[in-house]
Short mmCIF file of C-alpha atoms in Angstrom, two decimals:
data_model
loop_
_atom_site.label_atom_id
_atom_site.label_comp_id
_atom_site.label_asym_id
_atom_site.label_seq_id
_atom_site.Cartn_x
_atom_site.Cartn_y
_atom_site.Cartn_z
CA ASP A 205 -4.24 15.15 24.41
CA VAL A 206 -7.73 15.74 23.19
CA THR A 207 -10.25 16.03 25.99
CA LEU A 208 -14.00 15.89 26.01
CA GLY A 209 -15.41 19.38 26.24
CA ASP A 210 -18.39 20.42 28.24
CA HIS A 211 -21.49 20.01 26.13
CA GLU A 212 -24.66 21.60 27.34
CA HIS A 213 -27.69 19.55 26.35
CA THR A 214 -31.12 20.85 27.14
CA THR A 215 -34.42 19.09 26.84
CA LEU A 216 -37.59 20.88 26.07
CA ALA A 217 -40.35 21.06 28.58
CA ASP A 218 -43.83 19.96 27.74
CA ASP A 219 -44.96 23.49 26.97
CA ASP A 220 -41.88 24.29 24.83
CA TYR A 221 -42.74 22.00 21.93
CA PRO A 222 -44.12 23.84 18.89
CA SER A 223 -47.83 23.56 18.40
CA ASN A 224 -47.69 23.98 14.56
CA ASN A 225 -50.02 27.00 14.86
CA GLY A 226 -52.84 24.74 15.92
CA THR A 227 -52.83 22.74 12.67
CA GLU A 228 -52.01 19.47 14.48
CA PRO A 229 -53.40 18.17 17.77
CA PRO A 230 -51.13 18.53 20.81
CA LEU A 231 -48.95 15.60 21.84
CA SER A 232 -50.24 13.25 24.49
CA LYS A 233 -48.32 12.44 27.65
CA ASN A 234 -47.09 9.13 26.26
CA GLN A 235 -45.86 10.84 23.11
CA LEU A 236 -44.03 13.44 25.14
CA LYS A 237 -42.39 10.72 27.24
CA LYS A 238 -41.29 8.88 24.13
CA ARG A 239 -39.83 12.07 22.69
CA ARG A 240 -37.90 12.82 25.86
CA ARG A 241 -36.55 9.27 26.00
CA ARG A 242 -35.49 9.59 22.37
CA GLU A 243 -33.68 12.86 23.10
CA LYS A 244 -31.82 11.35 26.06
CA TYR A 245 -30.84 8.34 23.96
CA MET A 246 -29.47 10.52 21.17
CA ILE A 247 -27.50 12.60 23.71
CA ARG A 248 -25.93 9.47 25.25
CA LYS A 249 -25.17 8.09 21.80
CA GLU A 250 -23.44 11.31 20.74
CA GLN A 251 -21.43 11.41 23.97
CA SER A 252 -20.29 7.80 23.55
CA ARG A 253 -19.28 8.46 19.95
CA GLU A 254 -17.29 11.52 21.03
CA ILE A 255 -15.54 9.53 23.77
CA ARG A 256 -14.53 6.80 21.30
CA ARG A 257 -13.29 9.41 18.82
CA ILE A 258 -11.17 11.16 21.45
CA LYS A 259 -9.72 7.85 22.64
CA ALA A 260 -8.78 6.91 19.08
CA LEU A 261 -7.10 10.29 18.51
CA ASN A 262 -5.17 9.94 21.76
CA ASP A 263 -3.95 6.53 20.57
CA GLY A 264 -2.60 8.14 17.40
CA ARG A 265 -5.07 6.55 14.98
CA ASP A 266 -5.98 8.19 11.67
CA LEU A 267 -9.77 7.87 11.64
CA ASP A 268 -10.22 9.30 8.14
CA ALA A 269 -7.77 6.79 6.66
CA GLU A 270 -9.43 3.92 8.52
CA ARG A 271 -12.84 4.98 7.25
CA GLN A 272 -11.58 5.15 3.67
CA GLN A 273 -9.95 1.74 4.03
CA GLN A 274 -13.19 0.27 5.35
CA LEU A 275 -15.15 1.60 2.39
CA GLN A 276 -12.53 0.24 0.00
CA ASN A 277 -12.69 -3.20 1.63
CA GLU A 278 -16.46 -3.25 1.29
CA LYS A 279 -16.23 -2.41 -2.41
CA GLU A 280 -13.60 -5.10 -3.05
CA GLY A 281 -15.38 -7.71 -0.95
CA LYS A 282 -12.61 -7.83 1.66
CA GLY A 283 -12.73 -7.50 5.40
CA TRP A 284 -13.16 -10.17 8.06
CA ARG A 285 -16.93 -9.72 8.35
CA LEU A 286 -17.49 -10.16 4.62
CA LYS A 287 -15.13 -13.11 4.62
CA ILE A 288 -17.13 -14.81 7.38
CA ARG A 289 -20.34 -14.28 5.42
CA GLU A 290 -18.79 -15.62 2.23
CA ASP A 291 -17.45 -18.72 4.00
CA ARG A 292 -20.84 -19.35 5.61
CA TRP A 293 -22.59 -18.99 2.24
CA LYS A 294 -20.14 -21.40 0.56
CA GLN A 295 -20.81 -23.97 3.26
CA ILE A 296 -24.58 -23.66 2.80
CA VAL A 297 -24.28 -23.93 -0.99
CA ARG A 298 -22.04 -26.98 -0.74
CA LYS A 299 -24.36 -28.71 1.71
CA ALA A 300 -27.47 -27.86 -0.34
CA ASP A 301 -25.91 -29.28 -3.56
CA ILE A 302 -27.18 -26.27 -5.48
CA GLU A 303 -25.59 -27.43 -8.73
CA ASN A 304 -27.91 -30.46 -8.87
CA SER A 305 -31.08 -28.62 -7.85
CA PHE A 306 -33.88 -27.10 -9.90
CA ARG A 307 -33.67 -23.47 -10.96
CA VAL A 308 -36.20 -20.66 -10.71
CA CYS A 309 -36.61 -17.90 -13.29
CA PHE A 310 -38.67 -14.72 -12.94
CA ASP A 311 -39.98 -13.63 -16.34
CA CYS A 312 -40.02 -9.80 -16.30
CA SER A 313 -41.11 -9.38 -19.93
CA PHE A 314 -44.37 -7.71 -18.81
CA ASP A 315 -42.65 -4.49 -17.72
CA ASP A 316 -44.24 -2.32 -20.41
CA ARG A 317 -47.74 -3.54 -19.50
CA MET A 318 -47.56 -2.49 -15.84
CA THR A 319 -47.74 0.87 -14.11
CA PHE A 320 -44.94 2.49 -12.13
CA LYS A 321 -46.54 1.38 -8.86
CA GLU A 322 -46.90 -2.20 -10.08
CA THR A 323 -43.27 -2.43 -11.21
CA ASN A 324 -42.20 -1.06 -7.83
CA SER A 325 -44.17 -3.85 -6.14
CA LEU A 326 -42.56 -6.41 -8.45
CA SER A 327 -39.08 -5.17 -7.58
CA LYS A 328 -39.88 -5.54 -3.88
CA GLN A 329 -41.09 -9.11 -4.47
CA LEU A 330 -37.82 -9.90 -6.24
CA ARG A 331 -35.93 -8.51 -3.26
CA PHE A 332 -37.99 -10.67 -0.91
CA ALA A 333 -37.20 -13.74 -3.04
CA TYR A 334 -33.48 -12.88 -3.02
CA SER A 335 -33.53 -12.45 0.76
CA ALA A 336 -35.44 -15.70 1.32
CA ASN A 337 -32.97 -17.58 -0.87
CA ARG A 338 -30.00 -16.19 1.06
CA LYS A 339 -31.51 -17.17 4.41
CA SER A 340 -32.62 -20.62 3.29
CA SER A 341 -30.73 -23.79 4.18
CA MET A 342 -31.45 -25.10 0.66
CA PRO A 343 -30.87 -22.19 -1.77
CA VAL A 344 -31.38 -22.51 -5.52
CA TYR A 345 -30.20 -20.56 -8.54
CA ILE A 346 -32.45 -17.61 -9.42
CA ASP A 347 -32.50 -16.06 -12.89
CA VAL A 348 -34.36 -12.88 -13.86
CA SER A 349 -35.10 -12.49 -17.57
CA GLY A 350 -36.28 -9.43 -19.46
CA ALA A 351 -34.91 -6.92 -16.92
CA LYS A 352 -33.75 -4.38 -19.49
CA ARG A 353 -31.67 -1.36 -18.63
CA GLY A 354 -33.84 1.70 -18.58
CA GLY A 355 -36.88 -0.37 -17.61
CA GLN A 356 -38.90 0.48 -14.55
CA THR A 357 -38.38 -2.82 -12.71
CA ARG A 358 -34.61 -2.77 -13.16
CA GLY A 359 -34.57 0.92 -12.27
CA HIS A 360 -36.14 0.12 -8.90
CA LEU A 361 -33.65 -2.69 -8.29
CA GLU A 362 -30.65 -0.53 -9.18
CA LYS A 363 -31.50 1.73 -6.26
CA VAL A 364 -30.56 -1.14 -3.93
CA GLN A 365 -26.95 -1.06 -2.78
CA GLY A 366 -24.90 -3.91 -4.24
CA PHE A 367 -27.24 -4.73 -7.13
CA PRO A 368 -26.39 -6.56 -9.31
CA GLU A 369 -22.69 -7.15 -8.55
CA ARG A 370 -23.06 -8.67 -5.08
CA TRP A 371 -26.28 -10.48 -5.93
CA VAL A 372 -24.53 -12.58 -8.56
CA GLY A 373 -22.37 -14.16 -5.87
CA LYS A 374 -25.53 -15.18 -4.01
CA ALA A 375 -27.00 -17.32 -6.82
CA PHE A 376 -28.98 -14.44 -8.34
CA GLN A 377 -28.47 -13.32 -11.94
CA CYS A 378 -30.30 -10.58 -13.83
CA PHE A 379 -30.46 -10.72 -17.64
CA GLU A 380 -31.66 -8.18 -20.16
CA GLY A 381 -32.65 -10.83 -22.68
CA GLY A 382 -35.85 -12.83 -22.62
CA LEU A 383 -36.34 -16.51 -21.92
CA GLU A 384 -35.60 -17.43 -25.52
CA ASP A 385 -32.29 -15.54 -25.34
CA ILE A 386 -31.14 -17.14 -22.08
CA TYR A 387 -32.32 -20.75 -22.40
CA GLY A 388 -33.02 -21.09 -26.11
CA ARG A 389 -29.41 -20.85 -27.18
CA THR A 390 -27.71 -23.41 -29.40
CA ASP A 391 -24.06 -24.43 -29.71
CA ASP A 392 -23.69 -22.16 -32.76
CA ASP A 393 -24.85 -19.18 -30.71
CA GLU A 394 -22.32 -19.94 -27.98
CA SER A 395 -19.45 -20.31 -30.47
CA CYS A 396 -20.48 -17.05 -32.17
CA GLU A 397 -20.57 -15.27 -28.82
CA LYS A 398 -17.11 -16.61 -27.95
CA LYS A 399 -15.75 -15.42 -31.29
CA CYS A 400 -17.27 -11.96 -30.80
CA LYS A 401 -15.75 -11.74 -27.35
CA GLU A 402 -12.31 -12.64 -28.71
CA GLU A 403 -12.64 -9.98 -31.40
CA GLN A 404 -13.68 -7.46 -28.78
CA ASP A 405 -10.65 -8.32 -26.62
CA SER A 406 -8.31 -7.96 -29.60
CA SER A 407 -9.78 -4.56 -30.46
CA ILE A 408 -9.26 -3.44 -26.89
CA ASN A 409 -5.61 -4.47 -27.05
CA LYS A 410 -5.14 -2.49 -30.26
CA ASN A 411 -6.50 0.66 -28.66
CA GLU A 412 -4.18 0.55 -25.62
CA ALA A 413 -1.97 3.25 -27.15
CA ALA A 414 -4.74 5.87 -27.17
CA THR A 415 -4.30 9.31 -25.63
CA ASN A 416 -5.03 9.99 -21.98
CA ASP A 417 -8.25 11.80 -22.83
CA ASN A 418 -9.50 8.90 -24.90
CA VAL A 419 -8.50 6.45 -22.21
CA HIS A 420 -10.40 8.50 -19.67
CA ASN A 421 -13.51 8.56 -21.86
CA ASP A 422 -13.30 4.83 -22.55
CA SER A 423 -12.92 4.03 -18.88
CA SER A 424 -15.90 6.19 -17.97
CA GLU A 425 -18.01 4.51 -20.65
CA SER A 426 -16.99 1.03 -19.52
CA ALA A 427 -17.79 1.95 -15.94
CA ASN A 428 -21.28 3.04 -16.93
CA SER A 429 -21.97 -0.11 -18.95
CA GLU A 430 -22.35 -3.24 -16.84
CA GLU A 431 -21.07 -6.55 -18.13
CA GLN A 432 -23.75 -9.09 -18.95
CA PRO A 433 -23.62 -12.12 -16.61
CA SER A 434 -22.71 -15.49 -18.07
CA TYR A 435 -25.56 -17.62 -19.33
CA PRO A 436 -26.46 -20.67 -17.21
CA LYS A 437 -25.09 -24.04 -18.26
CA LEU A 438 -27.90 -26.59 -18.13
CA ALA A 439 -27.75 -30.37 -18.03
CA PRO A 440 -28.92 -32.39 -21.05
CA ASN A 441 -32.70 -32.87 -21.42
CA HIS A 442 -33.34 -29.89 -19.19
CA GLN A 443 -37.06 -29.10 -18.89
CA PHE A 444 -38.92 -25.80 -18.48
CA VAL A 445 -42.24 -25.38 -16.66
CA TYR A 446 -44.14 -22.09 -16.60
CA LEU A 447 -46.15 -21.82 -13.38
CA THR A 448 -49.60 -20.30 -13.90
CA GLY A 449 -52.96 -20.80 -12.27
CA ASP A 450 -54.59 -21.03 -15.72
CA SER A 451 -52.80 -24.28 -16.59
CA PRO A 452 -54.84 -27.52 -16.68
CA ASN A 453 -51.81 -29.44 -15.36
CA THR A 454 -51.14 -29.76 -11.63
CA LEU A 455 -47.63 -29.83 -10.23
CA THR A 456 -47.21 -33.03 -8.20
CA THR A 457 -43.50 -32.82 -7.36
CA LEU A 458 -40.35 -30.92 -8.32
CA ASP A 459 -37.71 -32.19 -10.72
CA ASN A 460 -34.09 -31.17 -10.22
CA ASN A 461 -33.41 -31.00 -13.97
CA THR A 462 -36.09 -28.36 -14.51
CA THR A 463 -36.31 -24.58 -14.50
CA TYR A 464 -39.57 -23.33 -13.01
CA ILE A 465 -40.61 -20.00 -14.51
CA ILE A 466 -42.65 -17.50 -12.51
CA GLY A 467 -44.35 -14.68 -14.38
CA GLY A 468 -43.24 -11.30 -13.07
CA ILE A 469 -46.74 -9.84 -13.09
CA VAL A 470 -48.30 -7.44 -10.60
CA ASP A 471 -51.52 -6.45 -12.34
CA ARG A 472 -54.23 -6.40 -9.63
CA ASN A 473 -55.99 -9.13 -11.64
CA ARG A 474 -55.98 -6.93 -14.75
CA LEU A 475 -53.80 -8.95 -17.18
CA LYS A 476 -55.79 -12.17 -17.35
CA ARG A 477 -54.11 -15.30 -18.82
CA ALA A 478 -50.95 -13.28 -19.51
CA ALA A 479 -48.59 -15.97 -18.18
CA ILE A 480 -50.05 -18.91 -20.10
CA GLN A 481 -50.25 -16.82 -23.26
CA ARG A 482 -46.57 -15.98 -22.82
CA ALA A 483 -45.71 -19.70 -22.60
CA GLU A 484 -47.83 -20.49 -25.67
CA SER A 485 -46.17 -17.73 -27.68
CA LEU A 486 -42.71 -19.07 -26.80
CA ASN A 487 -43.71 -22.57 -27.90
CA ALA A 488 -44.98 -21.15 -31.20
CA GLN A 489 -41.55 -19.70 -32.00
CA THR A 490 -38.84 -21.59 -33.86
CA THR A 491 -36.47 -21.66 -30.88
CA PRO A 492 -35.50 -25.02 -29.33
CA LEU A 493 -37.08 -23.80 -26.09
CA LYS A 494 -40.22 -25.84 -25.35
CA ILE A 495 -42.12 -24.87 -22.23
CA LYS A 496 -44.73 -26.83 -20.34
CA THR A 497 -47.26 -25.23 -18.01
CA ALA A 498 -48.42 -26.27 -14.57
CA ARG A 499 -50.09 -24.85 -11.49
CA LEU A 500 -49.28 -25.30 -7.82
CA PRO A 501 -51.42 -27.93 -6.01
CA LEU A 502 -53.21 -25.34 -3.89
CA ASP A 503 -56.80 -26.61 -4.05
CA GLU A 504 -55.65 -30.20 -3.47
CA HIS A 505 -54.25 -29.37 -0.03
CA ILE A 506 -55.76 -26.06 1.10
CA ASP A 507 -59.31 -24.72 1.39
CA PHE A 508 -59.05 -21.02 0.52
CA ARG A 509 -62.69 -20.29 1.44
CA ASP A 510 -63.28 -16.70 0.32
CA SER A 511 -59.58 -15.82 -0.02
CA THR A 512 -57.95 -15.22 -3.39
CA ARG A 513 -55.73 -17.88 -4.96
CA ILE A 514 -53.56 -15.27 -6.68
CA LEU A 515 -50.12 -15.36 -5.05
CA THR A 516 -47.24 -12.93 -5.20
CA CYS A 517 -44.06 -13.89 -7.03
CA ASN A 518 -42.04 -14.29 -3.84
CA HIS A 519 -44.75 -16.48 -2.26
CA VAL A 520 -44.65 -18.85 -5.23
CA PHE A 521 -40.86 -19.00 -4.99
CA GLU A 522 -40.89 -19.60 -1.24
CA ILE A 523 -43.42 -22.43 -1.59
CA LEU A 524 -41.09 -24.17 -4.05
CA GLN A 525 -38.16 -23.63 -1.71
CA LYS A 526 -40.02 -24.85 1.38
CA TYR A 527 -41.09 -27.95 -0.52
CA ARG A 528 -37.42 -28.64 -1.24
CA GLU A 529 -36.49 -28.03 2.40
CA ASN A 530 -39.16 -30.58 3.39
CA GLY A 531 -37.42 -33.25 1.34
CA TYR A 532 -39.61 -32.87 -1.78
CA LYS A 533 -42.75 -33.85 0.08
CA ASP A 534 -45.57 -32.26 2.08
CA TRP A 535 -47.01 -29.52 -0.14
CA ARG A 536 -49.51 -28.68 2.60
CA SER A 537 -46.84 -27.71 5.11
CA ALA A 538 -44.93 -25.69 2.51
CA ILE A 539 -48.02 -23.71 1.50
CA LEU A 540 -49.22 -23.01 5.03
CA THR A 541 -45.75 -21.95 6.17
CA VAL A 542 -45.42 -19.35 3.41
CA LEU A 543 -48.88 -17.86 2.95
CA PRO A 544 -49.89 -15.12 5.42
CA CYS A 545 -52.42 -15.79 8.18
CA ARG A 546 -54.80 -13.13 6.89
CA LYS A 547 -55.91 -15.48 4.12
CA ASP A 548 -57.78 -17.57 6.73
CA LEU A 549 -56.84 -20.90 5.17
CA GLU A 550 -58.04 -24.34 6.21
CA GLU A 551 -56.18 -27.58 5.67
CA LYS A 552 -57.51 -30.40 3.55
CA TYR A 553 -56.75 -33.98 4.54
CA GLU A 554 -57.30 -37.09 2.50
CA GLY A 555 -59.91 -39.36 4.02
CA THR A 556 -61.56 -36.68 6.09
CA GLU A 557 -65.01 -38.20 5.60
CA SER A 558 -63.79 -41.62 6.65
CA VAL A 559 -62.32 -40.16 9.81
CA LYS A 560 -65.63 -38.52 10.66
CA THR A 561 -67.49 -41.77 9.91
CA GLU A 562 -65.13 -43.73 12.12
CA GLU A 563 -65.62 -41.24 14.95
CA ARG A 564 -69.37 -41.51 14.49
CA ASP A 565 -69.20 -45.34 14.70
CA ILE A 566 -67.04 -45.19 17.81
CA SER A 567 -69.42 -42.79 19.52
CA ALA A 568 -72.44 -44.98 18.62
CA GLU A 569 -70.70 -48.04 20.03
CA ALA A 570 -69.88 -46.11 23.21
CA VAL A 571 -73.54 -45.16 23.63
CA LYS A 572 -74.58 -48.81 23.17
CA ASN A 573 -72.05 -49.98 25.79
CA GLU A 574 -73.26 -47.30 28.17
CA ASP A 575 -76.86 -48.50 27.75
CA ASN A 576 -75.79 -52.07 28.51
CA VAL A 577 -74.02 -50.94 31.65
CA ASN A 578 -77.12 -49.07 32.78
CA ASP A 579 -79.32 -52.15 32.16
CA ASN A 580 -76.94 -54.37 34.17
CA SER A 581 -76.88 -51.90 37.04
CA ARG A 582 -80.65 -52.05 37.28
#
């Protein structure tokens, strides 16, 4: 049997810590206490791990094989934990009736106009939107257009484990094509794509008798090239609304047969009117895609005071989602729930002046009654 050996663990005294040749200030007492607690925790953790390993070896378990099997199950989407998550997600999707809800699209066609730092911020905002959609009780379908391979935004996202394979199963699809390629397709385009796919499948079947070297090269190339996700199937008379603060139209409610487009722009207020110009350029093209513009009803419900009205992409998405969770009503609650407290916002209520006038009348009447009581007491 394998037994736990004697491990000698020593902790450094206060004077034993390196002083970095005087380049950094010495650690305070609280910092030294935290470091010692951290060392003791790591020692206990290592001892517990060693005890579990020895117990497993004594029981005759092959730990390396189990670890490999666990990794394989995670890749294939198996395992009881993943199954529980998948079942919970299917229940949420079924209850939320996601098929009959509005869609949200992030337009990432501005990638070449942003810096590396700005595209990194955009990728983080897309991750926040994906996470918020997964945690929501009323998720919606999210499409990302213009995320080309080799682009900076997609490059940041590809560093995330599971992107884009696992994200597709969570109502999140990432397309290389633009809005006109995803939503501006006709029946002829779909039939042509189906024909091309059939021809591609037939050519693959003809090449099955290739040599082992060729097969190896083909498999490596197919592994490197990701398959494009299927295009969304939209209901008849589906509408498209590009959300931008420069629009003269105000969004009053949300329509379930509409895709709301959010411009994937992180420009530090540098690319002015970029979103509305993008919508106007799409309408000027000969595609059947006709896009309206609208802005969120921020000023109608919230007093921003000195705070900026420019919102991040994930904040715009979360406001739309909260509005849906509220039963397609109460914009004020949706906005205040999502926006951070540092903006120092103040609510706007309809009839505020009348409320103040009514309070003023009540107080005047109370003063008059008090004067009458004083006169009667005399």
